[in-house]
JSON list of C-alpha atoms in Angstrom, two decimals:
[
{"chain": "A", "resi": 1, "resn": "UNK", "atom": "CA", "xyz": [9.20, -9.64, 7.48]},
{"chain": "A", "resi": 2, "resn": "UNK", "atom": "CA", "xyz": [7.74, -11.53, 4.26]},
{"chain": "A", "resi": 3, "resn": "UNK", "atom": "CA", "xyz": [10.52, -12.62, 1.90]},
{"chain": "A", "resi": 4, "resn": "UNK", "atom": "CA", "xyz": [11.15, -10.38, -1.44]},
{"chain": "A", "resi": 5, "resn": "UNK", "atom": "CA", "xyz": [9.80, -11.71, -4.87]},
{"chain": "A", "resi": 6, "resn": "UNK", "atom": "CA", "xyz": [13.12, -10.28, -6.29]},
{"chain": "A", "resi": 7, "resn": "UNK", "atom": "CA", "xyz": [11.63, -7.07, -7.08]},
{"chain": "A", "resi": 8, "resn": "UNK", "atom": "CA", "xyz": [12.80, -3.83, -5.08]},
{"chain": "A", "resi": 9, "resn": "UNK", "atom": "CA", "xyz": [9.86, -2.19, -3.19]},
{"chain": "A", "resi": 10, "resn": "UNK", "atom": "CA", "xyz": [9.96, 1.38, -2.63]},
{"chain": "A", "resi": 11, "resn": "UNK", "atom": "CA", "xyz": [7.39, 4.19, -1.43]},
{"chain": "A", "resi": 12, "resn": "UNK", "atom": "CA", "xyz": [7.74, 7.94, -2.43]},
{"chain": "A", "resi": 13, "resn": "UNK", "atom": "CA", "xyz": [5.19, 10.62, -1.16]},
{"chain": "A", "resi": 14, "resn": "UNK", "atom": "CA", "xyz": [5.14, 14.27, -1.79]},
{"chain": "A", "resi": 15, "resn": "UNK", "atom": "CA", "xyz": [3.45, 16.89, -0.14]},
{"chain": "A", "resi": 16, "resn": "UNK", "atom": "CA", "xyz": [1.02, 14.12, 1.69]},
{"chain": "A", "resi": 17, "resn": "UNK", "atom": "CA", "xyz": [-1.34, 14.28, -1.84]},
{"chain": "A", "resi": 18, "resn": "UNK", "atom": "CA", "xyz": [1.21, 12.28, -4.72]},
{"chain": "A", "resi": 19, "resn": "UNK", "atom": "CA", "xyz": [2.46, 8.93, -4.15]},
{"chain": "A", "resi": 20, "resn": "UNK", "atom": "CA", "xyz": [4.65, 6.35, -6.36]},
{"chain": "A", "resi": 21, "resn": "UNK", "atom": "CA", "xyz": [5.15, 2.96, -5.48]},
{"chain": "A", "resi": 22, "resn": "UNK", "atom": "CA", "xyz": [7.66, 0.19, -6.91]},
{"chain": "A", "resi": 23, "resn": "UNK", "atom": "CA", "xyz": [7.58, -3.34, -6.36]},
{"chain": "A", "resi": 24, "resn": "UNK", "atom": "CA", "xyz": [3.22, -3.82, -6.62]},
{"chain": "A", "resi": 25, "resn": "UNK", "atom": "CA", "xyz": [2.32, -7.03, -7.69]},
{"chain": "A", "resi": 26, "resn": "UNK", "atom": "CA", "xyz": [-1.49, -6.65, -7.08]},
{"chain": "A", "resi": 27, "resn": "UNK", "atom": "CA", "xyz": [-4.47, -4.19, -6.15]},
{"chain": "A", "resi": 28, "resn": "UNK", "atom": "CA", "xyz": [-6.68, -6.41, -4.06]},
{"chain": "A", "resi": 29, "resn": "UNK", "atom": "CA", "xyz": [-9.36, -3.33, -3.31]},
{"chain": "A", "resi": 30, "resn": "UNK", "atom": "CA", "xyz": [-9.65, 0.25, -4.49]},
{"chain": "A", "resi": 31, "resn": "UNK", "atom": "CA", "xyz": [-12.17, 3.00, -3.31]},
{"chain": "A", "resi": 32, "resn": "UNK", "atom": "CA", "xyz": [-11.89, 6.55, -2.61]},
{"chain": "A", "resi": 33, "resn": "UNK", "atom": "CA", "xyz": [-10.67, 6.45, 0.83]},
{"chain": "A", "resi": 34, "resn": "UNK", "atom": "CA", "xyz": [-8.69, 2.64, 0.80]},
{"chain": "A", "resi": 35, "resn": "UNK", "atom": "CA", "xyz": [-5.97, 1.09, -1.44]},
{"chain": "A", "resi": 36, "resn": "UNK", "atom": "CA", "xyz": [-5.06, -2.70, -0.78]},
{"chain": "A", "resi": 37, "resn": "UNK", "atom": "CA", "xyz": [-2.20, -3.58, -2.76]},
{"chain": "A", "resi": 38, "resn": "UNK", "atom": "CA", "xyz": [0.37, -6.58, -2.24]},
{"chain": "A", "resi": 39, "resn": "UNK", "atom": "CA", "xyz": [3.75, -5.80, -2.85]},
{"chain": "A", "resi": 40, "resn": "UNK", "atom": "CA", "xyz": [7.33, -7.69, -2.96]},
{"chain": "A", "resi": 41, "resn": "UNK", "atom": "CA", "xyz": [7.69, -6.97, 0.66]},
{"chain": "A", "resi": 42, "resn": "UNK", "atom": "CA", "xyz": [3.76, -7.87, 1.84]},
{"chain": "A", "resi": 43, "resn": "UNK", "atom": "CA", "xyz": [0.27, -6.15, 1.92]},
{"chain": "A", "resi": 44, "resn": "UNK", "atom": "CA", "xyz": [-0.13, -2.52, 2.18]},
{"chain": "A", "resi": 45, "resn": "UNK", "atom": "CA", "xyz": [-3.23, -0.24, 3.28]},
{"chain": "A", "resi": 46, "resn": "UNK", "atom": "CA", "xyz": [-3.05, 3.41, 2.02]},
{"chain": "A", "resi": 47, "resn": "UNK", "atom": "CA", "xyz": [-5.78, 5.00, 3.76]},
{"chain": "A", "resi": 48, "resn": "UNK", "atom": "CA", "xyz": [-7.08, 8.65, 2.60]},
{"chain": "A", "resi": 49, "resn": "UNK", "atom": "CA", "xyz": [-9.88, 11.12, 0.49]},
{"chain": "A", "resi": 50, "resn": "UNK", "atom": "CA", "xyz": [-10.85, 11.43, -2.67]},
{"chain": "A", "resi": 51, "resn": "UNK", "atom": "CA", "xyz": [-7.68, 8.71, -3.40]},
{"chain": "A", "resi": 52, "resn": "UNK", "atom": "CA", "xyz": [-7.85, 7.86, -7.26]},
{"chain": "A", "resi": 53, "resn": "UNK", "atom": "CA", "xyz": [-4.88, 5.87, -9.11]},
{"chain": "A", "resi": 54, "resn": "UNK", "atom": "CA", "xyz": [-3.41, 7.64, -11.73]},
{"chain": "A", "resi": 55, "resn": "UNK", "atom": "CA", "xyz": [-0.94, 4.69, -12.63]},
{"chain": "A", "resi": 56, "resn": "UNK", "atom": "CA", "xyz": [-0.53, 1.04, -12.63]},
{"chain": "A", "resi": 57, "resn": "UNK", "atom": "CA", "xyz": [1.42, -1.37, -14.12]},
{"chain": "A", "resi": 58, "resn": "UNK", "atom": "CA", "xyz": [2.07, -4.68, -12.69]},
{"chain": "A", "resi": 59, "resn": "UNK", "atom": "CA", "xyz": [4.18, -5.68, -15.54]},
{"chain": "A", "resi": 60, "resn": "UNK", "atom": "CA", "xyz": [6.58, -3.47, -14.39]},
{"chain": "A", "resi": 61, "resn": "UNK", "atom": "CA", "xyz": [5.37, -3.17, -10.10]},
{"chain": "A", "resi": 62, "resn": "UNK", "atom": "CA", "xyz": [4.36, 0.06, -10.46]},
{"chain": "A", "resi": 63, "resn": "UNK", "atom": "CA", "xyz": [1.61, 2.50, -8.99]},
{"chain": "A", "resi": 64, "resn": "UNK", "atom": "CA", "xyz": [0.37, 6.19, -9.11]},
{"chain": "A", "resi": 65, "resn": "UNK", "atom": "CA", "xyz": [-2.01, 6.92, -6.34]},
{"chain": "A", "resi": 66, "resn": "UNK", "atom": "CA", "xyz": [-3.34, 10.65, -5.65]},
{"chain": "A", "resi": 67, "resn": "UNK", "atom": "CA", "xyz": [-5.26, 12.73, -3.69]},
{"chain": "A", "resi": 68, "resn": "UNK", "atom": "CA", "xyz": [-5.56, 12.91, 0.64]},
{"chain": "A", "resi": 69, "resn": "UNK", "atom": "CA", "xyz": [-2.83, 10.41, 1.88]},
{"chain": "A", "resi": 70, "resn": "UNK", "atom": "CA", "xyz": [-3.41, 9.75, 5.95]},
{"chain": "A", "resi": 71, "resn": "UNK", "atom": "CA", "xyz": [-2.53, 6.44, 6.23]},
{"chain": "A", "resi": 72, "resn": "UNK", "atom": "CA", "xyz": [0.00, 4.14, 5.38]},
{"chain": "A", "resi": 73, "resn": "UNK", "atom": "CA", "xyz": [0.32, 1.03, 7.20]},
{"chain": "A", "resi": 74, "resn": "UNK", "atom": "CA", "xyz": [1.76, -2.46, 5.94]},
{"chain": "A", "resi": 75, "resn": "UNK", "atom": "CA", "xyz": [-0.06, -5.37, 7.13]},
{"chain": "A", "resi": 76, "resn": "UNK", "atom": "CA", "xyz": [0.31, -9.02, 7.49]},
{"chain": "A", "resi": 77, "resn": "UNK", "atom": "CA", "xyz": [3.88, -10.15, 8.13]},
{"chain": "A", "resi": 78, "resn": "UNK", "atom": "CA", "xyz": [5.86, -12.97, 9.83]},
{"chain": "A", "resi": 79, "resn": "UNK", "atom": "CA", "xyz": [4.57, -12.37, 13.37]},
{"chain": "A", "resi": 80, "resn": "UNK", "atom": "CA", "xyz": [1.20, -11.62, 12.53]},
{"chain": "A", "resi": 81, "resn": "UNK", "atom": "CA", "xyz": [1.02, -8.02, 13.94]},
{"chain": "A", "resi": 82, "resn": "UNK", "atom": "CA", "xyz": [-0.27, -6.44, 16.87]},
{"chain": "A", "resi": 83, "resn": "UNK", "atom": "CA", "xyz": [-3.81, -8.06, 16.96]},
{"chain": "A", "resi": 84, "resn": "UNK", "atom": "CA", "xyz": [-1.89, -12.22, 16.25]},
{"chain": "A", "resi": 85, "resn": "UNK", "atom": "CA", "xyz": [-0.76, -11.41, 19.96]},
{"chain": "A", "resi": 86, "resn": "UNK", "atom": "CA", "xyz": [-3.27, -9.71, 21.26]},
{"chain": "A", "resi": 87, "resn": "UNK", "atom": "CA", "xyz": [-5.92, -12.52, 20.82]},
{"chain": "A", "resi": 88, "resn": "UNK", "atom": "CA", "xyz": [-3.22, -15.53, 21.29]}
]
């Protein structure tokens, strides 16, 4: 696991179509079916449809994303993930 910035991350989704994140401290790409973001506690993929961002604020680590949530996967890490070990 990647070490905190000092900033609390957290993840709330309702109904698979609203989400709110804390602890954001970058959007690295954006289209209507992928968010990249980087928060306290290392990358994260949101994967969907018709996703738009309603919210952001990195001032205070915070984002808004909406519409068909499928995916959510956090990537990068310590160990590298599944595909560091795969190809070692």
């Amino acid at each position: 696991m990647e070490k905190s910035s000092g900033r609390e991350h957290s993840v709330s989704l309702m109904n698979r179509a609203n989400m709110s994140l804390s602890g954001v401290t970058d959007v690295t790409e954006f289209s209507d079916c992928r968010v990249l973001l980087k928060t306290s506690m290392g990358g994260l993929c949101v994967k969907g449809k018709k996703l738009s961002i309603s919210q952001l604020n990195t001032d205070a680590g915070t984002l808004d994303v909406n519409g068909e949530i499928q995916t959510i996967q956090y990537t990068g890490g310590s160990d590298g993930g599944f595909f560091a070990g795969l190809f070692k």
